[in-house]
Amino acid sequence: MYRGALQAILSELVRQDRLLVLDTFEIGTPKTSELLAKLVQLNFENGLIVTAEVDENLFLATRNVPNVYALDVGGLDPVSLVAADKVIMTVEAVKKIEEWLG
């Protein structure tokens, strides 16, 4: 049931054009200003960022940004996906989710 819920939620995010898949999403330093600059370029105000592996700089930078959260694939859950207005995922994260759900 858990896998089915994730599949349904991801399908709905795609259908509503709320899922953005990027090759990579990295920031060089754990600075909130660097993260905000990148989010402005993507027109991303609030939501969830999902990466394949833990990115310490990204996680530290998101702590100070209200309504923006970062998770790795291991920490992904249906509640986080449903609560997010928009979701950014890396290609590697999508591949790991596909392997896990497939």
GROMACS .gro file of N, CA and C in nm:
model
  306
    1MET      N    1   0.083  -0.119   0.000
    1MET     CA    2   0.000   0.000   0.000
    1MET      C    3   0.087   0.126   0.000
    2TYR      N    4   0.198   0.119   0.071
    2TYR     CA    5   0.289   0.233   0.080
    2TYR      C    6   0.343   0.268  -0.059
    3ARG      N    7   0.387   0.169  -0.131
    3ARG     CA    8   0.439   0.190  -0.266
    3ARG      C    9   0.331   0.243  -0.359
    4GLY      N   10   0.212   0.189  -0.346
    4GLY     CA   11   0.100   0.235  -0.427
    4GLY      C   12   0.067   0.381  -0.401
    5ALA      N   13   0.075   0.421  -0.274
    5ALA     CA   14   0.049   0.561  -0.239
    5ALA      C   15   0.154   0.652  -0.302
    6LEU      N   16   0.281   0.612  -0.293
    6LEU     CA   17   0.386   0.693  -0.354
    6LEU      C   18   0.369   0.703  -0.505
    7GLN      N   19   0.334   0.593  -0.569
    7GLN     CA   20   0.312   0.595  -0.714
    7GLN      C   21   0.197   0.688  -0.751
    8ALA      N   22   0.087   0.680  -0.678
    8ALA     CA   23  -0.029   0.764  -0.706
    8ALA      C   24   0.002   0.912  -0.685
    9ILE      N   25   0.073   0.942  -0.579
    9ILE     CA   26   0.107   1.082  -0.550
    9ILE      C   27   0.202   1.136  -0.656
   10LEU      N   28   0.303   1.060  -0.693
   10LEU     CA   29   0.397   1.105  -0.796
   10LEU      C   30   0.326   1.124  -0.930
   11SER      N   31   0.235   1.035  -0.963
   11SER     CA   32   0.158   1.049  -1.087
   11SER      C   33   0.074   1.177  -1.085
   12GLU      N   34   0.015   1.206  -0.973
   12GLU     CA   35  -0.067   1.326  -0.960
   12GLU      C   36   0.019   1.453  -0.968
   13LEU      N   37   0.138   1.449  -0.910
   13LEU     CA   38   0.229   1.564  -0.920
   13LEU      C   39   0.266   1.590  -1.066
   14VAL      N   40   0.292   1.486  -1.140
   14VAL     CA   41   0.325   1.501  -1.282
   14VAL      C   42   0.205   1.556  -1.357
   15ARG      N   43   0.089   1.500  -1.331
   15ARG     CA   44  -0.034   1.543  -1.400
   15ARG      C   45  -0.063   1.691  -1.376
   16GLN      N   46  -0.038   1.738  -1.254
   16GLN     CA   47  -0.065   1.877  -1.218
   16GLN      C   48   0.053   1.969  -1.249
   17ASP      N   49   0.157   1.915  -1.312
   17ASP     CA   50   0.276   1.992  -1.349
   17ASP      C   51   0.341   2.056  -1.226
   18ARG      N   52   0.349   1.979  -1.118
   18ARG     CA   53   0.409   2.026  -0.993
   18ARG      C   54   0.541   1.955  -0.963
   19LEU      N   55   0.587   1.871  -1.055
   19LEU     CA   56   0.713   1.797  -1.038
   19LEU      C   57   0.814   1.845  -1.140
   20LEU      N   58   0.929   1.888  -1.092
   20LEU     CA   59   1.037   1.935  -1.178
   20LEU      C   60   1.155   1.841  -1.157
   21VAL      N   61   1.204   1.781  -1.266
   21VAL     CA   62   1.318   1.690  -1.258
   21VAL      C   63   1.439   1.759  -1.320
   22LEU      N   64   1.546   1.767  -1.241
   22LEU     CA   65   1.670   1.832  -1.284
   22LEU      C   66   1.784   1.730  -1.286
   23ASP      N   67   1.884   1.755  -1.371
   23ASP     CA   68   2.001   1.667  -1.374
   23ASP      C   69   2.067   1.662  -1.237
   24THR      N   70   2.092   1.779  -1.181
   24THR     CA   71   2.152   1.787  -1.047
   24THR      C   72   2.092   1.907  -0.975
   25PHE      N   73   2.099   1.903  -0.844
   25PHE     CA   74   2.061   2.018  -0.763
   25PHE      C   75   2.161   2.025  -0.649
   26GLU      N   76   2.261   2.108  -0.667
   26GLU     CA   77   2.367   2.119  -0.568
   26GLU      C   78   2.396   2.266  -0.543
   27ILE      N   79   2.438   2.293  -0.421
   27ILE     CA   80   2.490   2.426  -0.390
   27ILE      C   81   2.630   2.407  -0.333
   28GLY      N   82   2.717   2.502  -0.361
   28GLY     CA   83   2.857   2.488  -0.322
   28GLY      C   84   2.883   2.503  -0.174
   29THR      N   85   2.806   2.590  -0.110
   29THR     CA   86   2.824   2.616   0.033
   29THR      C   87   2.688   2.609   0.102
   30PRO      N   88   2.687   2.585   0.231
   30PRO     CA   89   2.558   2.575   0.302
   30PRO      C   90   2.500   2.714   0.335
   31LYS      N   91   2.491   2.799   0.236
   31LYS     CA   92   2.441   2.935   0.256
   31LYS      C   93   2.299   2.948   0.202
   32THR      N   94   2.215   3.006   0.284
   32THR     CA   95   2.076   3.026   0.247
   32THR      C   96   2.065   3.116   0.125
   33SER      N   97   2.150   3.218   0.116
   33SER     CA   98   2.143   3.311   0.003
   33SER      C   99   2.171   3.241  -0.129
   34GLU      N  100   2.265   3.147  -0.129
   34GLU     CA  101   2.296   3.072  -0.251
   34GLU      C  102   2.177   2.985  -0.292
   35LEU      N  103   2.115   2.922  -0.193
   35LEU     CA  104   1.997   2.840  -0.221
   35LEU      C  105   1.883   2.926  -0.274
   36LEU      N  106   1.858   3.038  -0.212
   36LEU     CA  107   1.749   3.126  -0.257
   36LEU      C  108   1.771   3.176  -0.399
   37ALA      N  109   1.895   3.208  -0.434
   37ALA     CA  110   1.925   3.252  -0.571
   37ALA      C  111   1.892   3.142  -0.671
   38LYS      N  112   1.926   3.020  -0.637
   38LYS     CA  113   1.896   2.907  -0.726
   38LYS      C  114   1.745   2.883  -0.737
   39LEU      N  115   1.675   2.895  -0.626
   39LEU     CA  116   1.530   2.875  -0.627
   39LEU      C  117   1.458   2.983  -0.707
   40VAL      N  118   1.507   3.107  -0.700
   40VAL     CA  119   1.448   3.216  -0.778
   40VAL      C  120   1.463   3.188  -0.927
   41GLN      N  121   1.579   3.137  -0.969
   41GLN     CA  122   1.602   3.102  -1.109
   41GLN      C  123   1.501   2.998  -1.157
   42LEU      N  124   1.462   2.908  -1.066
   42LEU     CA  125   1.369   2.800  -1.101
   42LEU      C  126   1.223   2.837  -1.077
   43ASN      N  127   1.199   2.959  -1.028
   43ASN     CA  128   1.064   3.004  -0.994
   43ASN      C  129   0.999   2.907  -0.894
   44PHE      N  130   1.074   2.876  -0.791
   44PHE     CA  131   1.034   2.779  -0.690
   44PHE      C  132   1.026   2.852  -0.556
   45GLU      N  133   0.906   2.873  -0.507
   45GLU     CA  134   0.889   2.949  -0.383
   45GLU      C  135   0.881   2.861  -0.260
   46ASN      N  136   0.810   2.751  -0.270
   46ASN     CA  137   0.802   2.661  -0.156
   46ASN      C  138   0.774   2.520  -0.203
   47GLY      N  139   0.820   2.424  -0.126
   47GLY     CA  140   0.800   2.285  -0.162
   47GLY      C  141   0.910   2.196  -0.112
   48LEU      N  142   0.935   2.090  -0.185
   48LEU     CA  143   1.025   1.983  -0.143
   48LEU      C  144   1.133   1.961  -0.249
   49ILE      N  145   1.255   1.942  -0.204
   49ILE     CA  146   1.367   1.909  -0.291
   49ILE      C  147   1.413   1.768  -0.254
   50VAL      N  148   1.415   1.678  -0.351
   50VAL     CA  149   1.451   1.538  -0.327
   50VAL      C  150   1.578   1.505  -0.404
   51THR      N  151   1.680   1.459  -0.332
   51THR     CA  152   1.805   1.418  -0.394
   51THR      C  153   1.827   1.269  -0.370
   52ALA      N  154   1.917   1.210  -0.448
   52ALA     CA  155   1.945   1.067  -0.435
   52ALA      C  156   2.020   1.037  -0.306
   53GLU      N  157   2.116   1.119  -0.274
   53GLU     CA  158   2.199   1.100  -0.156
   53GLU      C  159   2.190   1.222  -0.067
   54VAL      N  160   2.231   1.209   0.055
   54VAL     CA  161   2.232   1.320   0.149
   54VAL      C  162   2.331   1.426   0.100
   55ASP      N  163   2.282   1.549   0.084
   55ASP     CA  164   2.366   1.662   0.048
   55ASP      C  165   2.365   1.758   0.165
   56GLU      N  166   2.472   1.754   0.244
   56GLU     CA  167   2.476   1.830   0.369
   56GLU      C  168   2.460   1.980   0.346
   57ASN      N  169   2.523   2.034   0.242
   57ASN     CA  170   2.510   2.177   0.214
   57ASN      C  171   2.365   2.215   0.187
   58LEU      N  172   2.297   2.134   0.111
   58LEU     CA  173   2.157   2.161   0.079
   58LEU      C  174   2.069   2.153   0.204
   59PHE      N  175   2.089   2.051   0.284
   59PHE     CA  176   2.008   2.036   0.404
   59PHE      C  177   2.032   2.150   0.503
   60LEU      N  178   2.156   2.194   0.516
   60LEU     CA  179   2.186   2.305   0.606
   60LEU      C  180   2.127   2.436   0.554
   61ALA      N  181   2.131   2.457   0.424
   61ALA     CA  182   2.078   2.581   0.366
   61ALA      C  183   1.926   2.589   0.376
   62THR      N  184   1.858   2.476   0.366
   62THR     CA  185   1.712   2.480   0.370
   62THR      C  186   1.656   2.502   0.510
   63ARG      N  187   1.737   2.486   0.612
   63ARG     CA  188   1.688   2.505   0.749
   63ARG      C  189   1.634   2.645   0.772
   64ASN      N  190   1.692   2.744   0.705
   64ASN     CA  191   1.652   2.882   0.728
   64ASN      C  192   1.550   2.934   0.627
   65VAL      N  193   1.505   2.850   0.538
   65VAL     CA  194   1.408   2.893   0.437
   65VAL      C  195   1.273   2.834   0.474
   66PRO      N  196   1.175   2.922   0.505
   66PRO     CA  197   1.044   2.869   0.540
   66PRO      C  198   0.978   2.802   0.419
   67ASN      N  199   0.913   2.692   0.444
   67ASN     CA  200   0.835   2.618   0.344
   67ASN      C  201   0.918   2.555   0.233
   68VAL      N  202   1.048   2.540   0.252
   68VAL     CA  203   1.133   2.466   0.159
   68VAL      C  204   1.204   2.359   0.239
   69TYR      N  205   1.189   2.235   0.195
   69TYR     CA  206   1.246   2.122   0.268
   69TYR      C  207   1.327   2.036   0.173
   70ALA      N  208   1.427   1.969   0.224
   70ALA     CA  209   1.511   1.881   0.144
   70ALA      C  210   1.513   1.742   0.208
   71LEU      N  211   1.499   1.642   0.124
   71LEU     CA  212   1.504   1.503   0.168
   71LEU      C  213   1.587   1.424   0.070
   72ASP      N  214   1.643   1.314   0.118
   72ASP     CA  215   1.701   1.218   0.025
   72ASP      C  216   1.595   1.111   0.000
   73VAL      N  217   1.621   1.024  -0.095
   73VAL     CA  218   1.522   0.922  -0.132
   73VAL      C  219   1.486   0.833  -0.012
   74GLY      N  220   1.583   0.805   0.073
   74GLY     CA  221   1.557   0.721   0.191
   74GLY      C  222   1.459   0.784   0.288
   75GLY      N  223   1.451   0.915   0.291
   75GLY     CA  224   1.361   0.984   0.383
   75GLY      C  225   1.229   1.026   0.320
   76LEU      N  226   1.209   0.991   0.194
   76LEU     CA  227   1.088   1.030   0.123
   76LEU      C  228   0.967   0.954   0.175
   77ASP      N  229   0.857   1.025   0.196
   77ASP     CA  230   0.735   0.961   0.241
   77ASP      C  231   0.615   1.029   0.176
   78PRO      N  232   0.501   0.961   0.170
   78PRO     CA  233   0.382   1.018   0.106
   78PRO      C  234   0.336   1.150   0.167
   79VAL      N  235   0.346   1.165   0.297
   79VAL     CA  236   0.300   1.287   0.363
   79VAL      C  237   0.380   1.407   0.314
   80SER      N  238   0.510   1.393   0.302
   80SER     CA  239   0.594   1.503   0.254
   80SER      C  240   0.557   1.542   0.111
   81LEU      N  241   0.531   1.443   0.027
   81LEU     CA  242   0.494   1.471  -0.112
   81LEU      C  243   0.359   1.541  -0.121
   82VAL      N  244   0.263   1.496  -0.043
   82VAL     CA  245   0.129   1.556  -0.047
   82VAL      C  246   0.133   1.699   0.006
   83ALA      N  247   0.214   1.724   0.105
   83ALA     CA  248   0.220   1.856   0.168
   83ALA      C  249   0.293   1.960   0.081
   84ALA      N  250   0.372   1.917  -0.014
   84ALA     CA  251   0.452   2.008  -0.095
   84ALA      C  252   0.370   2.070  -0.209
   85ASP      N  253   0.386   2.201  -0.226
   85ASP     CA  254   0.322   2.267  -0.340
   85ASP      C  255   0.388   2.225  -0.470
   86LYS      N  256   0.521   2.222  -0.469
   86LYS     CA  257   0.598   2.177  -0.584
   86LYS      C  258   0.709   2.086  -0.534
   87VAL      N  259   0.758   2.000  -0.623
   87VAL     CA  260   0.865   1.907  -0.587
   87VAL      C  261   0.974   1.914  -0.694
   88ILE      N  262   1.097   1.929  -0.649
   88ILE     CA  263   1.213   1.920  -0.736
   88ILE      C  264   1.282   1.789  -0.704
   89MET      N  265   1.311   1.710  -0.808
   89MET     CA  266   1.384   1.584  -0.791
   89MET      C  267   1.500   1.581  -0.888
   90THR      N  268   1.608   1.520  -0.845
   90THR     CA  269   1.720   1.498  -0.936
   90THR      C  270   1.692   1.372  -1.017
   91VAL      N  271   1.760   1.359  -1.129
   91VAL     CA  272   1.744   1.240  -1.213
   91VAL      C  273   1.783   1.114  -1.136
   92GLU      N  274   1.891   1.122  -1.060
   92GLU     CA  275   1.934   1.007  -0.980
   92GLU      C  276   1.829   0.968  -0.877
   93ALA      N  277   1.763   1.066  -0.817
   93ALA     CA  278   1.657   1.037  -0.720
   93ALA      C  279   1.541   0.966  -0.788
   94VAL      N  280   1.505   1.011  -0.907
   94VAL     CA  281   1.397   0.946  -0.981
   94VAL      C  282   1.434   0.802  -1.012
   95LYS      N  283   1.558   0.778  -1.052
   95LYS     CA  284   1.603   0.641  -1.083
   95LYS      C  285   1.594   0.552  -0.960
   96LYS      N  286   1.637   0.604  -0.845
   96LYS     CA  287   1.630   0.525  -0.721
   96LYS      C  288   1.486   0.495  -0.682
   97ILE      N  289   1.399   0.593  -0.700
   97ILE     CA  290   1.256   0.571  -0.668
   97ILE      C  291   1.197   0.467  -0.760
   98GLU      N  292   1.231   0.475  -0.889
   98GLU     CA  293   1.182   0.375  -0.986
   98GLU      C  294   1.229   0.235  -0.949
   99GLU      N  295   1.356   0.222  -0.908
   99GLU     CA  296   1.406   0.091  -0.867
   99GLU      C  297   1.331   0.041  -0.745
  100TRP      N  298   1.307   0.130  -0.651
  100TRP     CA  299   1.240   0.092  -0.527
  100TRP      C  300   1.094   0.055  -0.552
  101LEU      N  301   1.026   0.130  -0.639
  101LEU     CA  302   0.884   0.105  -0.665
  101LEU      C  303   0.863  -0.005  -0.768
  102GLY      N  304   0.962  -0.026  -0.854
  102GLY     CA  305   0.947  -0.121  -0.963
  102GLY      C  306   0.955  -0.260  -0.916
   0.00000   0.00000   0.00000
